[in-house]
Coordinates of C-alpha atoms and ligand atoms in Angstrom, one line a residue:
X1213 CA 77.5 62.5 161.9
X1214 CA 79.3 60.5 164.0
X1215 CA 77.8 61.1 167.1
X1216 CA 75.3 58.2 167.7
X1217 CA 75.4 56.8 171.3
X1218 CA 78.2 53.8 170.9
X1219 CA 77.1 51.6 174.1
X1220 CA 76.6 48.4 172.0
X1221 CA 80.2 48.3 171.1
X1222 CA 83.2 50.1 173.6
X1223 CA 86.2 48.6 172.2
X1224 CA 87.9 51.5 170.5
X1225 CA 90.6 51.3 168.2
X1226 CA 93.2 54.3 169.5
X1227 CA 96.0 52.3 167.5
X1228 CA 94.3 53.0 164.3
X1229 CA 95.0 56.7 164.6
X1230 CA 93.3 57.3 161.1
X1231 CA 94.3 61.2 160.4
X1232 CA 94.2 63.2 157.0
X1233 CA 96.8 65.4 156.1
X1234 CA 95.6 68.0 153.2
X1235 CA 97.6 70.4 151.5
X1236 CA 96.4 72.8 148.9
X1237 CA 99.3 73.7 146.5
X1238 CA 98.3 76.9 144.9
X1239 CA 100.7 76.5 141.9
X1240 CA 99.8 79.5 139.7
X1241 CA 97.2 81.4 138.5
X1242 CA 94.3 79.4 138.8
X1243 CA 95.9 75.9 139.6
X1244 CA 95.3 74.2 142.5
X1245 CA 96.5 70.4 143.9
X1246 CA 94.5 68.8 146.6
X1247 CA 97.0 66.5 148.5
X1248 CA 95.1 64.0 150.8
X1249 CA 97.1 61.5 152.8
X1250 CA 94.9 59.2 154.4
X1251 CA 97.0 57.8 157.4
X1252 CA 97.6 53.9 157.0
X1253 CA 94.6 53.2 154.9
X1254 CA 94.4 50.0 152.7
X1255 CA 92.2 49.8 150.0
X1256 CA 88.9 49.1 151.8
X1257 CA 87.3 51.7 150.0
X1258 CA 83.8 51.0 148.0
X1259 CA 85.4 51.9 144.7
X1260 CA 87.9 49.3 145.1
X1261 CA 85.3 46.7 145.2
X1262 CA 85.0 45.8 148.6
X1263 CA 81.0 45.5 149.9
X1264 CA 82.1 45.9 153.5
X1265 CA 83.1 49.5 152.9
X1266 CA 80.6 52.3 153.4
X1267 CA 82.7 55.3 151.4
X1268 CA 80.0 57.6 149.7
X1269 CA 82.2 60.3 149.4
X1270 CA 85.6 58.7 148.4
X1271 CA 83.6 56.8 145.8
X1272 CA 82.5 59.5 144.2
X1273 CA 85.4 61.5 143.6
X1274 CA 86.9 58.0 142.1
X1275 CA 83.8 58.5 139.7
X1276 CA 85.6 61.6 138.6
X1277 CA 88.8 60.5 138.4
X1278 CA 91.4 57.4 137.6
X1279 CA 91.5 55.0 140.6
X1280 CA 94.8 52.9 140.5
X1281 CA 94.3 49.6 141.4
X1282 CA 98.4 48.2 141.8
X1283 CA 100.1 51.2 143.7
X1284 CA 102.5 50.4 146.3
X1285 CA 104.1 51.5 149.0
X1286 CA 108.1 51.9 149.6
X1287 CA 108.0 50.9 153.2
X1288 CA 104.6 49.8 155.4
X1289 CA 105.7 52.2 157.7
X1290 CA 104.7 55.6 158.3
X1291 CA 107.4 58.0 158.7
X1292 CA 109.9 55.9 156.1
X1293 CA 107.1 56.2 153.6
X1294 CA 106.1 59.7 153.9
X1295 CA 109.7 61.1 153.7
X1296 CA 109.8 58.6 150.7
X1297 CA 107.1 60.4 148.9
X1298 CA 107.3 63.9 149.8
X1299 CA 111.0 63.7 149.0
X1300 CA 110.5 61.5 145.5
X1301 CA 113.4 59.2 147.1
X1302 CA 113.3 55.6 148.1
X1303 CA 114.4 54.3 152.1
X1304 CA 117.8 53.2 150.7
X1305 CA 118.8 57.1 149.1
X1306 CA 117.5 58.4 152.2
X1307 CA 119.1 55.0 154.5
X1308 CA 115.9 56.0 156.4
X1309 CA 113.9 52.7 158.0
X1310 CA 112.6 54.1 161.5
X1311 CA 111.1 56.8 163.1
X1312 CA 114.3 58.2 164.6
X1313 CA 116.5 60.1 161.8
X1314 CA 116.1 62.8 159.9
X1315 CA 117.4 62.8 156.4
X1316 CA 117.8 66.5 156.1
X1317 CA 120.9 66.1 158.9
X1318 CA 122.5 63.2 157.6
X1319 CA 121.6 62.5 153.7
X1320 CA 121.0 65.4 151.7
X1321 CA 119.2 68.6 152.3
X1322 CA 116.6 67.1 149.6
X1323 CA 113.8 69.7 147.8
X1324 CA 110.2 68.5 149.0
X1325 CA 107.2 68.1 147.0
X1326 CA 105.7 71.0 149.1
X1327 CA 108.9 72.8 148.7
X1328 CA 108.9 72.4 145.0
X1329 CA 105.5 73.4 144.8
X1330 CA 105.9 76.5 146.7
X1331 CA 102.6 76.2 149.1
X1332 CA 100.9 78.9 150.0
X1333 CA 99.1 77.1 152.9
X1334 CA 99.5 73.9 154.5
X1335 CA 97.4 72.4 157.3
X1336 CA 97.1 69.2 159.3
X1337 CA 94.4 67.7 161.2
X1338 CA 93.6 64.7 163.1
X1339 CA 91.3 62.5 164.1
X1340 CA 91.1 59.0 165.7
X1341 CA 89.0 56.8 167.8
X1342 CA 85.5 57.1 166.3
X1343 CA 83.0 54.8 164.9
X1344 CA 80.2 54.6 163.0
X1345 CA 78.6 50.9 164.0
X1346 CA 75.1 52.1 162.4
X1347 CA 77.0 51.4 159.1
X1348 CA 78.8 48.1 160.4
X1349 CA 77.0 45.5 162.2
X1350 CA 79.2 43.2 163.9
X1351 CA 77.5 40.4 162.2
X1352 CA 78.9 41.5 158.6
X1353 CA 82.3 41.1 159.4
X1354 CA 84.6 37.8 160.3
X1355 CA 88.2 37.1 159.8
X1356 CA 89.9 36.9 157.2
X1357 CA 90.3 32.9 155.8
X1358 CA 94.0 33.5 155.7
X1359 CA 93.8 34.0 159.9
X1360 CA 96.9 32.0 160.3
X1361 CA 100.3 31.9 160.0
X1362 CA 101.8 29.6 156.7
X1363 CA 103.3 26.6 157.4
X1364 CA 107.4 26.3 157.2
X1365 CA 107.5 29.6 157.7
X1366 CA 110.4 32.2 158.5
X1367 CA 110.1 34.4 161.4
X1368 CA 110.8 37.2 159.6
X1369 CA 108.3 38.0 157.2
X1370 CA 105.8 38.4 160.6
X1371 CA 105.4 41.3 163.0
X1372 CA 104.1 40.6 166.7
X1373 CA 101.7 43.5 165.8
X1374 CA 103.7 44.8 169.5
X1375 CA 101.8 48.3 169.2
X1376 CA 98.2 46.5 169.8
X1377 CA 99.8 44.6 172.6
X1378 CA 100.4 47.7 174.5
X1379 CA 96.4 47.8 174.6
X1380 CA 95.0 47.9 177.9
X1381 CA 92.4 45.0 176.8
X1382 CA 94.8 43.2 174.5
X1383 CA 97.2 42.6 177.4
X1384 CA 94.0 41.1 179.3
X1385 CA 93.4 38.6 176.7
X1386 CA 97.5 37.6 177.5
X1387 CA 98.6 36.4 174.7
X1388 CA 101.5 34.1 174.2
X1389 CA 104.5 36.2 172.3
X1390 CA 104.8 36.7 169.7
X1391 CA 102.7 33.9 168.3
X1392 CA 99.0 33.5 169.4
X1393 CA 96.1 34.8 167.5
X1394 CA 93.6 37.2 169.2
X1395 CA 90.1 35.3 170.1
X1396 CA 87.6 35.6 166.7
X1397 CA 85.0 37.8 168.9
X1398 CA 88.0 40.3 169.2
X1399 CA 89.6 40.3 165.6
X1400 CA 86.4 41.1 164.4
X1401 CA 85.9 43.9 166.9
X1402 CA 89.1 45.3 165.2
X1403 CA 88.0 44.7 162.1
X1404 CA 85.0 46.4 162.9
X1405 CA 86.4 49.6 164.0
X1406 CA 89.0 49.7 161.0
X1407 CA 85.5 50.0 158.5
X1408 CA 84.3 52.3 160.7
X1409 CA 87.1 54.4 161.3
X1410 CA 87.1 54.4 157.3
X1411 CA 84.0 55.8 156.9
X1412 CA 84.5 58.7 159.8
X1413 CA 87.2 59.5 157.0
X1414 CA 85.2 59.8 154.2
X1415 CA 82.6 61.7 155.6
X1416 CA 85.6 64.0 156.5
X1417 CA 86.8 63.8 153.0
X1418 CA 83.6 64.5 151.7
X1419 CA 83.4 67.8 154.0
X1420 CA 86.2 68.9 153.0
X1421 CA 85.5 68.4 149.3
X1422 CA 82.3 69.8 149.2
X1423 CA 84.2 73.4 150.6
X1424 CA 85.9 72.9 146.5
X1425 CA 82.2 73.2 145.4
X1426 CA 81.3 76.4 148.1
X1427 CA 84.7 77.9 147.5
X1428 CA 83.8 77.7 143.6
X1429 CA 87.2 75.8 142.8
X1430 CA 86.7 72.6 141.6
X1431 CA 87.0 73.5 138.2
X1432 CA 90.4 74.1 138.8
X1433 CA 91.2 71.6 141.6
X1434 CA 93.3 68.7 141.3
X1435 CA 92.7 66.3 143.5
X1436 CA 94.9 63.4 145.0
X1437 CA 94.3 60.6 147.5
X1438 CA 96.8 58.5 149.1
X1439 CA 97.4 56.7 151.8
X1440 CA 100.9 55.8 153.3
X1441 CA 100.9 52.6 153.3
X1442 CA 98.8 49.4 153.9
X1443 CA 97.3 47.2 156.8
X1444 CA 96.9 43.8 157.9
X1445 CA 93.3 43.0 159.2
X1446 CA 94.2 39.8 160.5
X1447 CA 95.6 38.0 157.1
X1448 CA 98.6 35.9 158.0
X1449 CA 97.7 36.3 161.5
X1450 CA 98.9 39.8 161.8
X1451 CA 97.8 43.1 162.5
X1452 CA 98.9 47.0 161.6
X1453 CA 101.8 47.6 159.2
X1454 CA 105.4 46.4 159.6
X1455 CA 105.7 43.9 156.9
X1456 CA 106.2 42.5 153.1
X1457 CA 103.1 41.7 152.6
X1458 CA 100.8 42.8 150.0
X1459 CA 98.2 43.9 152.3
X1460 CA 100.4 46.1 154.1
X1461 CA 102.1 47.3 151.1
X1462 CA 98.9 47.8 148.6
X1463 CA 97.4 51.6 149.0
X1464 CA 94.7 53.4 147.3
X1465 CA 95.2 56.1 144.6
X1466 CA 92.6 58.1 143.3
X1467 CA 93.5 61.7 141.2
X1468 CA 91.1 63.7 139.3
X1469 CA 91.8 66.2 137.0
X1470 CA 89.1 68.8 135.5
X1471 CA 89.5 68.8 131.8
X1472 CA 91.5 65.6 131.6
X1473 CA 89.4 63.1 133.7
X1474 CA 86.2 64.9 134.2
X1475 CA 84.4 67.8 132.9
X1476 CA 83.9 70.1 135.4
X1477 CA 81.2 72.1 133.5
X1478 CA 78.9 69.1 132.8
X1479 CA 79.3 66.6 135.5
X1480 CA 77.2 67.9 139.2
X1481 CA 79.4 69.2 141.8
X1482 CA 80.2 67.3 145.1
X1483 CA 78.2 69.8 146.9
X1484 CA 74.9 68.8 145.1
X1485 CA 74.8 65.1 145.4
X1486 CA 72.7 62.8 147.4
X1487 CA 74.6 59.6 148.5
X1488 CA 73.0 56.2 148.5
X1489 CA 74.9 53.5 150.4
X1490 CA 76.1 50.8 148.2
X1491 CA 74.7 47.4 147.1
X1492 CA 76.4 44.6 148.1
X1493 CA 78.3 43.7 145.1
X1494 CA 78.9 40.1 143.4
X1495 CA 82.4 41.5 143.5
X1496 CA 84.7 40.0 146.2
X1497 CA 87.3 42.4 148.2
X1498 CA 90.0 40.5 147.1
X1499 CA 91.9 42.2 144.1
X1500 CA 90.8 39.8 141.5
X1501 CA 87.8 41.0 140.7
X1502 CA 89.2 44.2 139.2
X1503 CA 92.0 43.1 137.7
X1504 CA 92.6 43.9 134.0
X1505 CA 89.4 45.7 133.8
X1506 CA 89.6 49.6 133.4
X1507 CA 85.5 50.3 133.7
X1508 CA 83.8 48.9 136.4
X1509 CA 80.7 50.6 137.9
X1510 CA 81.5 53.4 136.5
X1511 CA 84.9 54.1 137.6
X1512 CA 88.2 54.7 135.6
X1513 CA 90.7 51.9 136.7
X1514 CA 94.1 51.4 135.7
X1515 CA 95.9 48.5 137.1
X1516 CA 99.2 49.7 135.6
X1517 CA 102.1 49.2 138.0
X1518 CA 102.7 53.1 140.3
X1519 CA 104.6 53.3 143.7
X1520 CA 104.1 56.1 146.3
X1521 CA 107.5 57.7 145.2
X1522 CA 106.2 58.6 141.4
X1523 CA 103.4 60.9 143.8
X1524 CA 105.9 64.1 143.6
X1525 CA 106.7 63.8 139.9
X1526 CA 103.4 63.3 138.8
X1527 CA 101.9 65.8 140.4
X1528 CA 105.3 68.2 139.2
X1529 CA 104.1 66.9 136.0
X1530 CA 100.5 68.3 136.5
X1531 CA 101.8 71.7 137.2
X1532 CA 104.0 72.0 134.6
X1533 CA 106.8 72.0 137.0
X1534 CA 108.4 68.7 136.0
X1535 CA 111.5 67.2 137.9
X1536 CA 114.1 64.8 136.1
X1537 CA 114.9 61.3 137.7
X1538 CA 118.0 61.2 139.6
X1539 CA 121.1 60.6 137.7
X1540 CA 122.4 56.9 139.1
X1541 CA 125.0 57.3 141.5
X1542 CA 127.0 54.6 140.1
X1543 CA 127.3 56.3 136.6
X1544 CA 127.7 59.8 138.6
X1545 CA 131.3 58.6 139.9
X1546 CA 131.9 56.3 137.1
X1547 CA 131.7 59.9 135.1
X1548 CA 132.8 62.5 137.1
X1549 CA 135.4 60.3 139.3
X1550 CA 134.4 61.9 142.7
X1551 CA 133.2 60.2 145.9
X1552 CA 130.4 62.8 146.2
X1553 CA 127.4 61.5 145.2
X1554 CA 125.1 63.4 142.4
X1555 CA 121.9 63.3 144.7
X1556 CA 122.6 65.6 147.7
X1557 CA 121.4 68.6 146.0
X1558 CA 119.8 67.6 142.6
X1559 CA 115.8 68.3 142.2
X1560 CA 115.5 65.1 141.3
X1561 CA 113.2 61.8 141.8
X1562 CA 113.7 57.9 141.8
X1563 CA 109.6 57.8 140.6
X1564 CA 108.4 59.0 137.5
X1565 CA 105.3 60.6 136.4
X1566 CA 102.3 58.4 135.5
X1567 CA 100.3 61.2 133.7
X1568 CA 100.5 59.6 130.8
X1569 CA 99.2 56.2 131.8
X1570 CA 96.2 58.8 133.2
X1571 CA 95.9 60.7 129.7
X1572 CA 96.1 57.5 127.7
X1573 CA 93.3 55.7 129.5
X1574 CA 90.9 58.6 129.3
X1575 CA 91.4 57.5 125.7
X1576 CA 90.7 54.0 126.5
X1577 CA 94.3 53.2 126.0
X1578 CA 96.8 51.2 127.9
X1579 CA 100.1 52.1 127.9
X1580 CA 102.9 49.9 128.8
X1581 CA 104.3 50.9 132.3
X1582 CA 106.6 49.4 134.9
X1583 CA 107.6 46.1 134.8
X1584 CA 107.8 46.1 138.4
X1585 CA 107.3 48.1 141.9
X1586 CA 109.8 48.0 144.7
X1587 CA 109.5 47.9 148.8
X1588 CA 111.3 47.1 151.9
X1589 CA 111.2 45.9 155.7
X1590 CA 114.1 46.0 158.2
X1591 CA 114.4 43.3 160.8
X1592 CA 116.7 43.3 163.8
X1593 CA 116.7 39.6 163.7
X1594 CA 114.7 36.6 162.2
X1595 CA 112.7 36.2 165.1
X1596 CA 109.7 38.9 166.3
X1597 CA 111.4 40.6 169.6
X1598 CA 110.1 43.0 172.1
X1599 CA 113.3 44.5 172.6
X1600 CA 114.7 45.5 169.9
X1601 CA 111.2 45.9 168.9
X1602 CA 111.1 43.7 165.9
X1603 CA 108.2 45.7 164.1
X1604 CA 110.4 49.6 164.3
X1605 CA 113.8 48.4 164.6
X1606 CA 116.0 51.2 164.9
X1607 CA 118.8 51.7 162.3
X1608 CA 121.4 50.7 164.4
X1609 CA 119.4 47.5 165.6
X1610 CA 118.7 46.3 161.8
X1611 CA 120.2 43.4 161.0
X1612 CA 118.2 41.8 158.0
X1613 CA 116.4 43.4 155.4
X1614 CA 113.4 42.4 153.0
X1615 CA 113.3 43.5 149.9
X1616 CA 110.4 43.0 148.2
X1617 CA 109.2 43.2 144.2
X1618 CA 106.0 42.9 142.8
X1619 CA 105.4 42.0 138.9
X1620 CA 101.7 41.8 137.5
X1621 CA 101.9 38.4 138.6
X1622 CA 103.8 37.5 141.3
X1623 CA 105.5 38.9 144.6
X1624 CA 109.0 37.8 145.9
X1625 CA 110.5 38.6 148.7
X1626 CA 114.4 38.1 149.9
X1627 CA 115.3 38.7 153.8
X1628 CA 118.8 39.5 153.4
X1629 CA 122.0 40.0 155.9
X1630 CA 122.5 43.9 156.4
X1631 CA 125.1 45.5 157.8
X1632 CA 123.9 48.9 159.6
X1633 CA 127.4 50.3 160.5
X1634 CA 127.7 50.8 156.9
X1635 CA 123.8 50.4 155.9
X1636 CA 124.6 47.8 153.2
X1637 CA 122.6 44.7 151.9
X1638 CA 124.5 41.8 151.7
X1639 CA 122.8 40.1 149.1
X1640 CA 125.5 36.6 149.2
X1641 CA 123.4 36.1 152.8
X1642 CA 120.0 35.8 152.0
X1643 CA 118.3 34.1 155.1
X1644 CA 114.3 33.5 154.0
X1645 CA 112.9 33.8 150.3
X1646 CA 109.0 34.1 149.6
X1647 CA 107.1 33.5 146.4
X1648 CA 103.8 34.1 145.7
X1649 CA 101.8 33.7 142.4
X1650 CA 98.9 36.4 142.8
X1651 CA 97.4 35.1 139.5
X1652 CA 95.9 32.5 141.9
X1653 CA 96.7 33.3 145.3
X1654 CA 96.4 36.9 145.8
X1655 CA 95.9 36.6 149.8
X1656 CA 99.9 35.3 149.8
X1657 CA 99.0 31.7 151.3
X1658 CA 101.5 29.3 149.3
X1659 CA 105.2 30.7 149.6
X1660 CA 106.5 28.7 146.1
X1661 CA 109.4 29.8 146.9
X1662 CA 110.8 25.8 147.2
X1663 CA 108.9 24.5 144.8
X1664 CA 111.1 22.7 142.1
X1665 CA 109.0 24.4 138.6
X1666 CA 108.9 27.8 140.3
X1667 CA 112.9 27.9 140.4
X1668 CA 113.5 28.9 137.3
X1669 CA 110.7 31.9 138.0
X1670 CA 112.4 32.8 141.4
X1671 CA 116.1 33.5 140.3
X1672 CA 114.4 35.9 137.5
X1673 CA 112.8 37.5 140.0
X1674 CA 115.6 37.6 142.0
X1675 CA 117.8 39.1 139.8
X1676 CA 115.2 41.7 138.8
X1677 CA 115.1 42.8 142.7
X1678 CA 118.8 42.9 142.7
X1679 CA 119.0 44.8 139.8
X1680 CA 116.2 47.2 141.6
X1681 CA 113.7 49.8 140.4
X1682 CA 116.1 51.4 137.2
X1683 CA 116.0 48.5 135.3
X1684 CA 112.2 48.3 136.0
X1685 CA 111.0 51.1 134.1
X1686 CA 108.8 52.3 131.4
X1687 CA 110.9 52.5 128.0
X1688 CA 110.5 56.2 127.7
X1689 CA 112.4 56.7 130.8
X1690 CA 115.4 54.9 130.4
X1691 CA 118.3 56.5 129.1
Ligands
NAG408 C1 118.0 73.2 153.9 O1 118.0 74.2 152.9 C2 117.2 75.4 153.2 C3 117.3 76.4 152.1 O2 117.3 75.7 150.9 C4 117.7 76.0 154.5 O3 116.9 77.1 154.9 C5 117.8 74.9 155.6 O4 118.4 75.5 156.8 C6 118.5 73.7 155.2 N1 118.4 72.7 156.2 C7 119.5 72.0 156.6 C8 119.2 71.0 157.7 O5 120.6 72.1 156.1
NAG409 C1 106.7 21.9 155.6 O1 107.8 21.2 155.9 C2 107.6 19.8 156.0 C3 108.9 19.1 156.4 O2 109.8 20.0 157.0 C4 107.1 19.2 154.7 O3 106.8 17.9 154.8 C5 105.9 20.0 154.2 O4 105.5 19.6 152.9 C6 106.1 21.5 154.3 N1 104.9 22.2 153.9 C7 104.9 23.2 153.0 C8 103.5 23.8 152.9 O5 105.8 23.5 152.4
NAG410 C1 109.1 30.0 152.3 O1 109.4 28.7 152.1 C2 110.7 28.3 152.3 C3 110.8 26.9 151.9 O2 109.8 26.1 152.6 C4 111.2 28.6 153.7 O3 112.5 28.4 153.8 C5 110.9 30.1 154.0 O4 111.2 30.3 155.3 C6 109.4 30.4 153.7 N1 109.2 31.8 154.0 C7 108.2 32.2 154.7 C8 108.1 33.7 154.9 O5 107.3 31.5 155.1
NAG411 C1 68.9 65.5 148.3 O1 68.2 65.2 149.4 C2 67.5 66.3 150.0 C3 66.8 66.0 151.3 O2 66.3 64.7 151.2 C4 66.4 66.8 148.9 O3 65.7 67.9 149.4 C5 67.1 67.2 147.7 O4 66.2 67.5 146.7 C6 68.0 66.0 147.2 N1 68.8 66.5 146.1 C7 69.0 65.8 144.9 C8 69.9 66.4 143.9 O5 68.4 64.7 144.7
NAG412 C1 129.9 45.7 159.0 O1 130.9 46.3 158.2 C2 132.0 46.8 158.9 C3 132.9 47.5 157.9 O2 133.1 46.8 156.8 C4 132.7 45.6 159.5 O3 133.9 46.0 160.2 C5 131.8 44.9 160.5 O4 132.4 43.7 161.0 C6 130.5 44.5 159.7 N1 129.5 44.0 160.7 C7 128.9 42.8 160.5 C8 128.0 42.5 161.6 O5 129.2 42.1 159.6
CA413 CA1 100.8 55.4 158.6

């Protein structure tokens, strides 16, 4: 597929460099764990509701699995997220926010998940640039109704989306910097090509899943997919990663698991099915439409609170091969009076394993989980830049960081002084605050964060970002 003539459309979208990265942990005897990270896909996926999506394939492994419908993302950008996940640490352990350090050097010489799992085989492949417009008239798509920045903002919860810039036939349009929205005809163009590019993916994904079926494995195949982080498809005016927001935090997570979440002796393989595209749906792509249901169409949702750094103990968990969460620095010293801290050598992770949210709801069961997920963005200044480049500031450059937290019903976000000399928050500067209630505003329109009854909301919030991801978790896990 993928090789219809393309002369109706030939804008291509080379900064949407769409690649999966597989890995295939054979664990032990018959064990395997099917890793796919999908690069810098958001949830526009047919399983997660959204009628735009044309995602035969990824849809139908959610059938036979748990599909999480609230898992985050440490950092909406690539390299800080990916080290977060494949190490089980967040960007503060590893003080890892750009593209230019390597944790290994400087931080700790940290176990990875691949490590840990011993892999037999690990391969990588990309893709990019490809479209299927048979599947995505232009007509289907507009902007999003959020296409605009918020009034009273602050300049730092936006990125000047500088990557697309660079674009041969975005510099044409010359824009104003950093602050004038690409022409309708064009966002949707993008927009376009982001669907598209999603379903080159899952007909890739469903390639490569099918070889389970040839290769006689899927009865013992685990199979995970994640992506790194989110996107902005033009919400809030932006475009790509590099931000707060819940678009570009929000990811998919989809695990089966033979025995526990399908029954691999009953339910067809992937290699005999027949896709049908999907009906449009009376369900809108906004989150709401899920939310606090577990069966919908068929599929297994849990909307319990999961970040990308509970990946590497969940799937330890899976293979019997669990790790411990890291000891808190704090209490490390406090005990052992040492400047050395405990997590330079320690298998350990700041995540924890969700299996039993996954076990319980295959009993129709919720569980009580997290009270709340954790991110970040770095920002050399309040307002967007070239140079530094305000959307990958360099560690050196960063002068204000965003922490954000996300409870079932509301996201707040703090932009705080930093100090990179001795990468430290200085949480007596904050410079901009954001509160949003996602109970009625999931798109993140109304920042609350001044209004007079939200106040008392805000400095709980507040103090349960300060008090960070610890204090947040699931009763069994605290100590
Ligand atoms: C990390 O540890 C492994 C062995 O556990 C070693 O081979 C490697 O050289 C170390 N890397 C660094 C940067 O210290
Ligand atoms: C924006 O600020 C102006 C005054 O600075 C105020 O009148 C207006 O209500 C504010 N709008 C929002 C949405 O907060
Ligand atoms: C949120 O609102 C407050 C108060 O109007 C303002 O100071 C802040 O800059 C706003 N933040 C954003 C990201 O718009
Ligand atoms: C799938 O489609 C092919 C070709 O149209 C057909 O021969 C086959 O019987 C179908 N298989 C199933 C399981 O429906
Ligand atoms: C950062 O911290 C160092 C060490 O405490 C201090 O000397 C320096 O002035 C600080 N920089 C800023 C910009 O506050
Ligand atoms: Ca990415």
């Amino acid at each position: 597929m993928g090789d219809r003539p393309r002369n109706s459309v030939h804008f291509r979208l080379s900064n949407l460099f769409i690649f999966i990265n597989f890995t295939i942990f054979r664990v032990f005897g018959k064990q395997n764990v099917l890793m796919i990270v999908v690069d810098d896909l958001r949830p526009s996926l047919g399983c997660y509701g959204d009628p735009n999506a044309v995602t035969p394939n990824i849809d139908l492994l959610a059938k036979r699995g748990v599909l999480f419908t609230r898992a985050f993302a440490q950092q909406a950008l690539c390299a800080p997220s990916r080290n977060s996940f494949l190490t089980g640490r967040r960007p503060d352990t590893l003080k890892l926010y750009d593209f230019y350090s390597y944790w290994r050097d400087t931080i700790g010489n940290f176990s990875t998940l691949p490590q840990h799992l011993k892999s037999h085989g690990y391969t990588t492949m990309s893709i990019g640039k490809v479209f299927h417009p048979e599947h995505h008239p232009l007509e289907k798509f507009d902007v999003p109704d959020n296409y605009k920045w918020s009034e009273n903002v602050s300049y730092a919860a936006y990125n000047p989306w500088l990557d697309l810039r660079k674009r041969d036939d975005v510099k044409k349009l010359d824009l104003k910097f950093p602050f004038q929205k690409i022409p309708r005809y064009y966002a949707k163009l993008i927009i376009q090509s982001y669907y598209a590019a999603v379903t080159y993916v899952d007909d890739l994904i469903g390639l490569l899943l099918k070889q389970l079926a040839v290769y006689n494995i899927e009865r013992f195949t685990t199979v995970v997919l994640i992506s790194d982080h989110g996107w902005s498809l033009g919400e809030h005016g932006e475009w790509a990663k590099y931000s707060n927001f819940e678009v570009a935090l929000r990811v998919p997570v989809i695990i089966t698991i033979p025995q526990v979440t399908f029954d691999p002796w009953i339910e067809s393989s992937y290699a005999t099915k027949n896709f049908t595209l999907p009906q449009n749906s009376d369900c809108s792509p906004k989150m709401g439409c899920i939310e606090n249901r577990y069966r919908k169409k068929g599929y297994v949702m849990s909307d319990a609170m999961i970040e990308l750094v509970d990946i590497f103990p969940t799937i330890a968990d899976l293979t019997n091969l669990p790790i411990p969460l890291c000891i808190d620095d704090k209490d490390y010293r406090h005990k052992y009076k040492s400047n050395s801290t405990s997590m330079s050598s320690n298998l350990c992770s700041e995540g924890v394993s969700f299996l039993p949210v996954i076990y319980a709801i295959m009993y129709e069961k919720i569980i009580p989980w997290k009270k709340a997920v954790f991110s970040q963005y770095p920002r050399p200044g309040v307002v967007p830049t070239r140079n530094p480049n305000s959307d990958e500031p360099r560690l050196s450059e960063i002068t204000i960081m965003g922490y954000t937290i996300r409870t079932k019903e509301y996201r707040y976000t703090a932009w705080a002084s930093f100090n990179s000399s001795i990468v430290k928050t200085d949480w007596s500067t904050i410079i901009a605050e954001e509160l949003y209630y996602h109970k009625f505003d999931v798109e993140e329109n109304l920042n609350l964060s001044t209004i007079p009854e939200f106040s008392r909301i805000k400095n709980k919030l507040r103090n349960q970002l300060k008090n960070g991801w610890r204090k947040a978790l699931p009763q069994r896990y605290k100590n």
